Amino acid sequence: MSRYDPASIEPKWQAAWEEAGTFVASREGDKPKYYVLEMFPYPSGRIHIGHVRNYTMGDVIARYKLSTGHNVLHPMGFDAFGMPAENAAMKSGGHPKTWTYDNIDTMVGQMKPLGFGLDWTRMFATCDPEYYGQQQALFLDFLEKGLVYRKNAVVNWDPVDMTVLANEQVIDGKGWRSGAEVERRELTQWFFKISDYSEELLEALDTLDNWPAKVRLMQENWIGKSRGLEFGFERTDGEAPITVYTTRPDTLMGASFVGISPDHAISKELEAQNPEVAAQLAEMRKGGTTAEALEKAEKLGIDTGIRVKHPLDPNWELPVWIANFILMDYGTGAIFACPAHDPRDYEFATKYELPIIPVFGEDDITEAFVPPKTDKVTYLRGFAGATEQTGDAAVDAAIDLAEKDGWGNGVTKFRLRDWGLSRQRYWGCPIPVVHCDSCGVVPEKKENLPIELPFDNGNEEIDFSIPGNPLDRHPTWRDVACPKCGAPAKRETDTMDTFVDSSWYYARFTAPRAQTPTDLAEAEYWMNVDQYIGGIEHAILHLLYSRFFARAMNITGHLPDKSREPFNALFTQGMVTHAIYQTTGEDGRPVYHFPEDVELRDGKGFLKDGTEVKIIPSAKMSKSKNNVVDPVEIIKAYGADTARWFVLSDSPPERDVEWTASGAEAANKHLSRVFRICAEIAEGDVAPTKEDEALLRETHKAIHDVTMGVESFGFNASIAKLYGFTNALHKSRAGSEVKRFAAKTLAQLMSPMTPHLSEELWQLLGGEGLIANAPWPVADESLLVEDTVTLPIQINGKRRGEMQVARDLAKEEVEKLALAHEAVVKALDGGQPKKLIVVPGRIVNVVV
RNA sequence: GCCCGCGUGGUGGAAUGGUAGACACAGGAGACUUAAAAUCUCCAGGCUUAAUAGGCCGUGCCGGUUCGAGUCCGGCCGCGGGUACCA
């Protein structure tokens, strides 16, 4: 009997699938279609174990759907633009393009041996001119429909390198290379009008039944619809009033001061007039642009000297402060502060000794009191509605009053901001417009697309060793004739955010070689994505941007109406995490070490030279943190099926798993065992026995349970059942015919997870054709029900015994049997039960 | 800071509000073997007990709802993800 030898069987079956075109998506026949998509990878250089887990899950679905009679589309590509390629070029020379395509080659080379049922004929990378040229066409169509515009926005500015930094490149408020303190600076940039769709994107969340509730909740909070009051504070100096927006108008009697953003028009006016204010504002603008940095920054304020009148009491004057925690992007960039009921206002008021006046609750407070708006509270200084009411009711009453008295308006606002897509970087999709002195911003002509990135600068490769955007200092690329008037003009040198690339790739996969962004007939057939699979880290940005893009593509005629929500079902798989090993470099910034360089002793980690490293447990695998685990060694040692089986077993797919190297060997042992058991059965010649029926029942139970697991993303549960079924098959003394049926079924049930082994077993057991094409087994319902069940007996909720009863035994009979049970008799001690609960087929609980 | 999750044996984890720990890993005992590997059989939450039976404790911590809570509710603690230029 031959042994399980993945090294020989895996390439054999991969070749067989390729030759048969098993996974090439086809529209043939009148089969239903199924589109399964995993979030495509960034070509970082090597695939890691998280990719294997992600793509194996998608492959299980794809192969399962193929065997249940679907035309399956299961494509793969690369999200290939982005900073790491430029960083690599900066660090070790070379060109982002060669770096990226080399990485893609490597990764495809690593993925193919895993035997994924992918349609490789559709593969593309977003950095292919063929792809990004169509993206430029989309941009031009969006521009024409008013879905793109320009405005000022704040970026991280490194004053030493004279360059824009990504948030990731700002570490503790300092530039990652220069170490200089970062400033916030305004630039004119391109924006998608996603905010026009705030309401629709919010409401449509309700239709996404097959999305995780937590993702919908996160998007709901991100879109952040709020109802509040907008009103003007009259200035005592007679200048134009300051308009504020507040979601808590009920706390107006607790007003302490009016706060304006450092980027507010009044702040800028004062900055121009007053050098002292200018200096203080410069201080406020230090640090990064992230919400976290802004929120956590020490509260800073400047008293403008301006005074305003309280809308409810003309004799009450409030000071106007510039405050660094107020965002210009949200509301009107100005607020009234109520320190008693807002933690940030409280911190600010305490620091600058401004009044703190409670509006509801206790009159004597030591921290901001912020109960949920649905809670009823007692108003000490209410001015609208009842004395005792919920925050929501009080807000409504305050808005009504303001509108009735004519000093304010109830308005609905969204937190969602327009999507800034401009990036001052080389390795991205060029924005296809030209800046002309006389014509202004001129769209490039479609026939000139793609506007390709220049590979070199004249005769030499583009230089990435100097900070800044090489496109900006590339005259032959940058200087062009205006497409409209022909006069000398300059190409836009900003490129697009890489989120643009990933916002429509799912649509492109339906017709990856089309001469237009999509082919409507193909999109009509294959869209929507029936099952999208990816990491929870994309819950907000990528998924929201994609939802917006699908709408924009529908409006511009590139997608059918049904695709305005492009992903019918979403599954967010957990991440594969791994500890980060960190020390601190001479410059005070963190240095990350590879796991193989760290020795673990008593839960502490040490470098070879004995330096202790800080261990940050369970962190997302990230190339920049050097904690990525490479699956190649496992594949080499045990084969692809073992790797696939292993990443699916044990952990529920939605949960994070901490990577450990043990266990792979065990998975391999199990597959060898399955091979051995099946090979023996293939050769067996035993007449039917009285155990046949029992094995038949086990087989049908396995079909049922494994199928349920696959359908519900419970792959770990499916695998647990498969272990159980394998053990049952191994122990069974049934005849050869039933055993062969059971073994063939086992091979089929395993085939989405371990396709190569299953093909081999299928062949060995005399199955017809490829197992990949064999119809999925169907469980015989009549063989699933057991005649008798074990009923646990509880006394006061604690298990005290059990009894065997017929499955459909009447409730009264069960009660009678339970009361006669030894443990119950003892507990009752002659008395009557207080209560008797019988859950048929489940449990009996006696309360004494 | 804010939003969203997660927390169960030595380990990964199972459990429509109904027998907590399925299925595995690591471990232990035995069979086979000259021996080892491989394979096969069995044991296994903690405490109590010579052992078994029995009992008690036990799903991060504190409290609540319920006949019954890992599961639902409230409050903490810890860890992770996102936080709009990492992808």
mmCIF file of N, CA and C (backbone and C1' of nucleotides) in Angstrom, chain A residues 167 194 215 218-219 222 415-417 419 423 497 499 502-503 536-548, chain B residues 82-87:
data_model
loop_
_atom_site.group_PDB
_atom_site.id
_atom_site.type_symbol
_atom_site.label_atom_id
_atom_site.label_comp_id
_atom_site.label_asym_id
_atom_site.label_seq_id
_atom_site.Cartn_x
_atom_site.Cartn_y
_atom_site.Cartn_z
ATOM 1 N N ASN A 167 0.119 59.387 7.946
ATOM 2 C CA ASN A 167 -0.046 59.288 9.399
ATOM 3 C C ASN A 167 0.923 58.278 9.994
ATOM 4 N N ILE A 194 -18.347 61.956 -1.235
ATOM 5 C CA ILE A 194 -19.022 60.854 -0.545
ATOM 6 C C ILE A 194 -20.084 61.399 0.404
ATOM 7 N N VAL A 215 -19.985 45.405 11.925
ATOM 8 C CA VAL A 215 -19.486 46.253 10.838
ATOM 9 C C VAL A 215 -20.513 47.331 10.500
ATOM 10 N N MET A 218 -20.356 49.916 13.183
ATOM 11 C CA MET A 218 -19.161 50.765 13.066
ATOM 12 C C MET A 218 -19.349 51.796 11.955
ATOM 13 N N GLN A 219 -19.954 51.355 10.826
ATOM 14 C CA GLN A 219 -20.186 52.299 9.730
ATOM 15 C C GLN A 219 -21.231 53.344 10.127
ATOM 16 N N TRP A 222 -19.597 55.808 12.199
ATOM 17 C CA TRP A 222 -18.639 56.583 11.401
ATOM 18 C C TRP A 222 -19.372 57.659 10.593
ATOM 19 N N ARG A 415 -21.110 63.182 10.463
ATOM 20 C CA ARG A 415 -19.695 63.232 10.814
ATOM 21 C C ARG A 415 -18.825 62.905 9.595
ATOM 22 N N LEU A 416 -19.410 62.092 8.686
ATOM 23 C CA LEU A 416 -18.673 61.639 7.504
ATOM 24 C C LEU A 416 -18.158 62.824 6.685
ATOM 25 N N ARG A 417 -16.866 62.815 6.392
ATOM 26 C CA ARG A 417 -16.271 63.892 5.615
ATOM 27 C C ARG A 417 -16.019 63.410 4.197
ATOM 28 N N TRP A 419 -14.042 62.428 0.905
ATOM 29 C CA TRP A 419 -12.878 61.533 0.822
ATOM 30 C C TRP A 419 -11.766 62.219 0.029
ATOM 31 N N ARG A 423 -2.627 62.324 -3.191
ATOM 32 C CA ARG A 423 -1.445 61.900 -2.444
ATOM 33 C C ARG A 423 -0.223 62.499 -3.129
ATOM 34 N N ASP A 497 -5.093 58.169 -3.829
ATOM 35 C CA ASP A 497 -5.134 57.299 -2.655
ATOM 36 C C ASP A 497 -5.293 55.847 -3.126
ATOM 37 N N PHE A 499 -6.817 53.579 -1.747
ATOM 38 C CA PHE A 499 -8.184 53.105 -1.494
ATOM 39 C C PHE A 499 -9.052 53.220 -2.746
ATOM 40 N N SER A 502 -8.723 49.985 -4.705
ATOM 41 C CA SER A 502 -9.422 48.820 -4.146
ATOM 42 C C SER A 502 -10.923 49.056 -4.039
ATOM 43 N N SER A 503 -11.406 50.203 -4.513
ATOM 44 C CA SER A 503 -12.838 50.486 -4.396
ATOM 45 C C SER A 503 -13.645 49.967 -5.576
ATOM 46 N N ILE A 536 -11.310 42.397 9.501
ATOM 47 C CA ILE A 536 -12.148 43.371 10.211
ATOM 48 C C ILE A 536 -11.497 44.752 10.195
ATOM 49 N N GLU A 537 -10.196 44.804 9.945
ATOM 50 C CA GLU A 537 -9.535 46.112 9.906
ATOM 51 C C GLU A 537 -10.043 46.980 8.755
ATOM 52 N N HIS A 538 -10.770 46.351 7.822
ATOM 53 C CA HIS A 538 -11.322 47.121 6.700
ATOM 54 C C HIS A 538 -12.797 47.477 6.907
ATOM 55 N N ALA A 539 -13.281 47.252 8.121
ATOM 56 C CA ALA A 539 -14.722 47.413 8.395
ATOM 57 C C ALA A 539 -15.247 48.781 7.980
ATOM 58 N N ILE A 540 -14.460 49.814 8.138
ATOM 59 C CA ILE A 540 -14.976 51.147 7.840
ATOM 60 C C ILE A 540 -14.477 51.657 6.494
ATOM 61 N N LEU A 541 -13.229 52.037 6.407
ATOM 62 C CA LEU A 541 -12.800 52.802 5.230
ATOM 63 C C LEU A 541 -12.980 52.057 3.912
ATOM 64 N N HIS A 542 -12.307 50.932 3.729
ATOM 65 C CA HIS A 542 -12.378 50.245 2.446
ATOM 66 C C HIS A 542 -13.822 49.906 2.064
ATOM 67 N N LEU A 543 -14.567 49.390 3.017
ATOM 68 C CA LEU A 543 -15.928 48.954 2.696
ATOM 69 C C LEU A 543 -16.867 50.125 2.438
ATOM 70 N N LEU A 544 -16.658 51.206 3.136
ATOM 71 C CA LEU A 544 -17.502 52.382 2.910
ATOM 72 C C LEU A 544 -17.157 53.031 1.568
ATOM 73 N N TYR A 545 -15.882 53.145 1.292
ATOM 74 C CA TYR A 545 -15.448 53.722 0.020
ATOM 75 C C TYR A 545 -15.952 52.873 -1.153
ATOM 76 N N SER A 546 -15.906 51.550 -0.994
ATOM 77 C CA SER A 546 -16.377 50.665 -2.064
ATOM 78 C C SER A 546 -17.878 50.836 -2.281
ATOM 79 N N ARG A 547 -18.603 51.013 -1.186
ATOM 80 C CA ARG A 547 -20.055 51.212 -1.302
ATOM 81 C C ARG A 547 -20.336 52.523 -2.039
ATOM 82 N N PHE A 548 -19.544 53.547 -1.727
ATOM 83 C CA PHE A 548 -19.705 54.819 -2.434
ATOM 84 C C PHE A 548 -19.356 54.672 -3.911
ATOM 85 P P G B 82 -5.915 48.515 12.666
ATOM 86 O "O5'" G B 82 -7.158 49.497 12.591
ATOM 87 C "C5'" G B 82 -8.121 49.337 11.566
ATOM 88 C "C4'" G B 82 -9.254 50.293 11.798
ATOM 89 C "C3'" G B 82 -8.866 51.767 11.870
ATOM 90 O "O3'" G B 82 -8.685 52.317 10.587
ATOM 91 C "C1'" G B 82 -10.350 51.266 13.622
ATOM 92 P P U B 83 -7.610 53.457 10.351
ATOM 93 O "O5'" U B 83 -8.176 54.641 11.243
ATOM 94 C "C5'" U B 83 -9.359 55.335 10.831
ATOM 95 C "C4'" U B 83 -9.734 56.334 11.886
ATOM 96 C "C3'" U B 83 -8.637 57.328 12.268
ATOM 97 O "O3'" U B 83 -8.547 58.371 11.301
ATOM 98 C "C1'" U B 83 -9.666 56.507 14.216
ATOM 99 P P A B 84 -7.230 59.181 11.120
ATOM 100 O "O5'" A B 84 -7.154 59.196 9.559
ATOM 101 C "C5'" A B 84 -7.283 57.972 8.819
ATOM 102 C "C4'" A B 84 -8.193 58.202 7.638
ATOM 103 C "C3'" A B 84 -7.928 59.511 6.916
ATOM 104 O "O3'" A B 84 -8.023 59.295 5.510
ATOM 105 C "C1'" A B 84 -10.197 59.358 7.508
ATOM 106 P P C B 85 -7.024 60.035 4.525
ATOM 107 O "O5'" C B 85 -5.560 59.499 4.856
ATOM 108 C "C5'" C B 85 -5.222 58.152 4.627
ATOM 109 C "C4'" C B 85 -3.714 58.002 4.609
ATOM 110 C "C3'" C B 85 -3.033 58.462 5.897
ATOM 111 O "O3'" C B 85 -1.835 57.706 6.063
ATOM 112 C "C1'" C B 85 -2.240 59.744 4.136
ATOM 113 P P C B 86 -2.003 56.261 6.741
ATOM 114 O "O5'" C B 86 -1.548 55.267 5.588
ATOM 115 C "C5'" C B 86 -0.176 55.089 5.251
ATOM 116 C "C4'" C B 86 0.176 53.619 5.274
ATOM 117 C "C3'" C B 86 -0.665 52.748 4.365
ATOM 118 O "O3'" C B 86 -0.089 52.708 3.090
ATOM 119 C "C1'" C B 86 -0.443 51.753 6.514
ATOM 120 P P A B 87 -1.018 52.817 1.776
ATOM 121 O "O5'" A B 87 -1.639 51.367 1.642
ATOM 122 C "C5'" A B 87 -0.832 50.249 1.272
ATOM 123 C "C4'" A B 87 -1.553 48.999 1.702
ATOM 124 C "C3'" A B 87 -2.912 48.796 1.043
ATOM 125 O "O3'" A B 87 -2.788 48.083 -0.176
ATOM 126 C "C1'" A B 87 -3.109 48.535 3.396
#
